[in-house]
Short mmCIF file of C-alpha atoms in Angstrom, two decimals:
data_model
loop_
_atom_site.label_atom_id
_atom_site.label_comp_id
_atom_site.label_asym_id
_atom_site.label_seq_id
_atom_site.Cartn_x
_atom_site.Cartn_y
_atom_site.Cartn_z
CA MET V 21 -30.86 13.29 -5.80
CA THR V 22 -29.89 13.01 -2.21
CA ALA V 23 -26.28 13.67 -1.20
CA GLN V 24 -25.87 10.52 -0.24
CA GLU V 25 -27.47 8.38 -4.07
CA LYS V 26 -24.26 11.12 -5.05
CA PHE V 27 -21.12 10.63 -2.37
CA SER V 28 -20.22 7.31 -0.95
CA HIS V 29 -19.21 8.97 1.86
CA ILE V 30 -21.59 11.92 3.15
CA ASN V 31 -24.88 11.25 4.60
CA GLU V 32 -28.08 13.48 4.18
CA GLN V 33 -26.97 16.05 6.08
CA GLY V 34 -23.78 17.01 4.33
CA LYS V 35 -21.97 15.40 6.82
CA ALA V 36 -18.88 12.22 6.87
CA ASN V 37 -20.34 8.95 6.65
CA MET V 38 -18.90 5.30 6.97
CA VAL V 39 -20.75 2.85 3.71
CA ASP V 40 -22.98 0.42 5.20
CA VAL V 41 -21.69 -2.75 3.68
CA THR V 42 -24.32 -5.14 5.97
CA GLU V 43 -26.00 -6.50 2.15
CA LYS V 44 -22.87 -6.44 -0.26
CA GLN V 45 -22.23 -9.71 -0.73
CA ILE V 46 -18.70 -11.26 0.72
CA THR V 47 -16.45 -12.04 -2.26
CA GLN V 48 -12.82 -12.96 -2.17
CA ARG V 49 -10.68 -9.52 -2.73
CA GLN V 50 -7.44 -8.99 -3.73
CA ALA V 51 -4.66 -5.67 -4.93
CA ILE V 52 -1.99 -4.89 -5.24
CA ALA V 53 0.09 -2.18 -5.58
CA GLU V 54 3.10 -0.20 -5.51
CA GLY V 55 5.60 2.81 -5.01
CA TYR V 56 9.44 3.28 -4.83
CA ILE V 57 12.35 5.13 -3.13
CA LYS V 58 14.67 6.61 -4.96
CA MET V 59 18.39 7.09 -2.25
CA SER V 60 21.92 7.99 -3.16
CA GLN V 61 24.35 5.58 -4.06
CA GLN V 62 25.90 4.66 -0.80
CA ALA V 63 22.40 4.47 0.60
CA PHE V 64 21.43 1.68 -1.83
CA ASP V 65 25.05 0.35 -1.29
CA LEU V 66 24.29 -0.06 2.12
CA LEU V 67 21.05 -1.60 1.99
CA LYS V 68 22.26 -4.12 -0.74
CA ASN V 69 24.94 -5.16 1.06
CA ASN V 70 22.72 -5.11 4.59
CA GLN V 71 24.95 -2.95 6.64
CA HIS V 72 23.15 0.22 7.46
CA ALA V 73 23.99 1.19 11.07
CA LYS V 74 19.84 0.43 12.60
CA GLY V 75 20.30 -3.75 11.45
CA ASP V 76 17.94 -5.38 8.21
CA VAL V 77 16.35 -2.53 7.10
CA LEU V 78 14.33 -4.45 3.86
CA SER V 79 13.30 -6.71 6.76
CA VAL V 80 11.67 -4.46 8.96
CA ALA V 81 9.93 -2.36 6.41
CA GLN V 82 8.38 -6.01 5.13
CA ILE V 83 7.14 -5.96 9.36
CA ALA V 84 6.11 -2.55 8.92
CA GLY V 85 4.08 -2.68 5.64
CA ILE V 86 2.34 -5.71 7.18
CA GLN V 87 1.26 -4.02 10.20
CA GLY V 88 0.25 -1.06 7.91
CA ALA V 89 -1.90 -3.33 5.99
CA LYS V 90 -2.92 -4.42 9.42
CA LYS V 91 -3.46 -0.83 10.88
CA CYS V 92 -5.32 1.12 7.56
CA SER V 93 -9.09 1.46 9.76
CA ASP V 94 -7.24 3.24 12.23
CA LEU V 95 -5.07 5.86 10.00
CA ILE V 96 -8.41 6.53 7.03
CA PRO V 97 -11.13 8.15 8.09
CA LEU V 98 -14.22 5.84 7.29
CA CYS V 99 -12.50 2.77 6.01
CA HIS V 100 -14.12 -0.11 7.07
CA PRO V 101 -11.70 -2.66 9.84
CA LEU V 102 -10.84 -5.57 7.74
CA MET V 103 -10.20 -9.15 7.91
CA LEU V 104 -6.61 -9.23 6.38
CA SER V 105 -6.45 -13.25 4.87
CA LYS V 106 -2.84 -12.25 3.65
CA VAL V 107 -0.10 -8.78 3.40
CA GLN V 108 2.31 -9.64 1.40
CA ILE V 109 5.08 -7.16 0.39
CA GLU V 110 8.09 -8.04 -1.87
CA PHE V 111 10.89 -6.09 -2.87
CA GLN V 112 12.86 -5.23 -5.86
CA ILE V 113 16.47 -3.86 -6.24
CA LEU V 114 16.80 -1.99 -9.43
CA ASP V 115 20.57 -0.92 -9.53
CA ASP V 116 20.53 1.03 -12.71
CA SER V 117 18.31 3.71 -10.76
CA GLN V 118 19.28 2.80 -7.38
CA GLN V 119 15.75 2.38 -6.40
CA VAL V 120 13.61 -0.15 -3.94
CA ARG V 121 10.03 -0.74 -5.49
CA ILE V 122 7.78 -2.00 -3.22
CA GLN V 123 5.02 -4.44 -3.94
CA ALA V 124 2.03 -5.01 -1.34
CA LEU V 125 -0.70 -7.63 -1.64
CA CYS V 126 -3.65 -7.61 -0.18
CA LYS V 127 -6.30 -10.83 0.46
CA LEU V 128 -9.67 -11.20 1.89
CA SER V 129 -12.90 -12.87 2.10
CA GLY V 130 -15.10 -10.22 2.71
CA GLN V 131 -17.86 -7.47 1.92
CA THR V 132 -15.00 -4.45 0.38
CA GLY V 133 -12.30 -4.20 -1.84
CA VAL V 134 -8.72 -4.27 0.26
CA GLU V 135 -7.12 -0.81 -2.22
CA MET V 136 -6.58 0.81 0.46
CA GLU V 137 -4.35 -1.63 2.85
CA ALA V 138 -2.32 -2.28 0.00
CA LEU V 139 -1.86 1.12 -0.69
CA THR V 140 -1.04 1.62 3.34
CA ALA V 141 1.85 -1.24 3.30
CA VAL V 142 3.97 0.22 0.81
CA SER V 143 3.36 3.68 1.85
CA VAL V 144 4.19 2.51 5.16
CA ALA V 145 7.16 0.02 3.84
CA ALA V 146 9.26 3.18 2.11
CA LEU V 147 9.31 5.69 4.65
CA THR V 148 10.22 3.04 7.40
CA LEU V 149 13.14 2.51 4.46
CA PHE V 150 13.18 6.18 4.79
CA ASP V 151 13.17 6.32 8.80
CA MET V 152 16.16 3.29 8.38
CA CYS V 153 18.39 5.42 5.91
CA LYS V 154 17.94 8.91 6.57
CA ALA V 155 21.17 9.21 8.87
CA VAL V 156 22.87 8.24 5.43
CA ASP V 157 20.79 10.22 2.89
CA PRO V 158 18.03 12.53 4.29
CA LEU V 159 17.35 13.59 0.58
CA MET V 160 16.25 10.19 -0.59
CA GLU V 161 12.42 10.45 -2.35
CA ILE V 162 9.84 8.16 -2.51
CA SER V 163 6.92 8.17 -5.28
CA GLY V 164 4.99 6.19 -7.76
CA ILE V 165 3.11 5.02 -5.37
CA ARG V 166 -0.59 3.38 -6.96
CA VAL V 167 -2.48 0.59 -7.17
CA LEU V 168 -1.97 -2.00 -10.25
CA LYS V 169 -4.75 -4.13 -9.75
CA LYS V 170 -8.18 -5.17 -8.29
CA GLN V 171 -9.48 -8.27 -8.59
CA GLY V 172 -13.28 -8.41 -7.00
CA GLY V 173 -16.48 -6.43 -5.77
CA LYS V 174 -18.96 -4.95 -7.52
CA SER V 175 -17.00 -2.93 -10.34
CA GLY V 176 -15.19 -6.74 -11.30
CA ASP V 177 -11.27 -7.39 -12.11
CA TRP V 178 -8.68 -4.42 -13.25
CA GLN V 179 -5.14 -3.99 -13.76
CA VAL V 180 -2.77 -0.98 -15.14
CA GLU V 181 -1.76 -1.10 -18.94
CA LYS V 182 1.35 -2.36 -18.30
CA VAL V 183 2.90 -3.84 -14.60
CA LYS V 184 6.06 -4.06 -13.89
#
């Protein structure tokens, strides 16, 4: 068995290799990812009331997440640049745990999946929330970044057992 047959991102010489998707069928593909950021009560209250000194924290993080998904191939080596048809970022305020749940949906018609774009969108949105709130709480915690659901492509559809 050759290196390329064993590992899709390694060529015959054992070097990094971008997978050739030329012959793959174009299908509708979608991925949903989530992540969380936990913060102090003070930072959380300022966020909820849109009173942070840097402005509308959630709106800026939403735009940043969308931009992050669009720039995924610039950040992740060997990731294909994709023509995304939809990127949606949603936030859920979790009062009981002083957390913001970030969810990203990425969609396209293409030859490769969008899981990395959804994960990047969540990550960049979380980092933006951190950046905009760090003056009040430099000890925030980003956690739980994962893919919740994937649709389309050769490997088919799947989702985590229990989606919150």
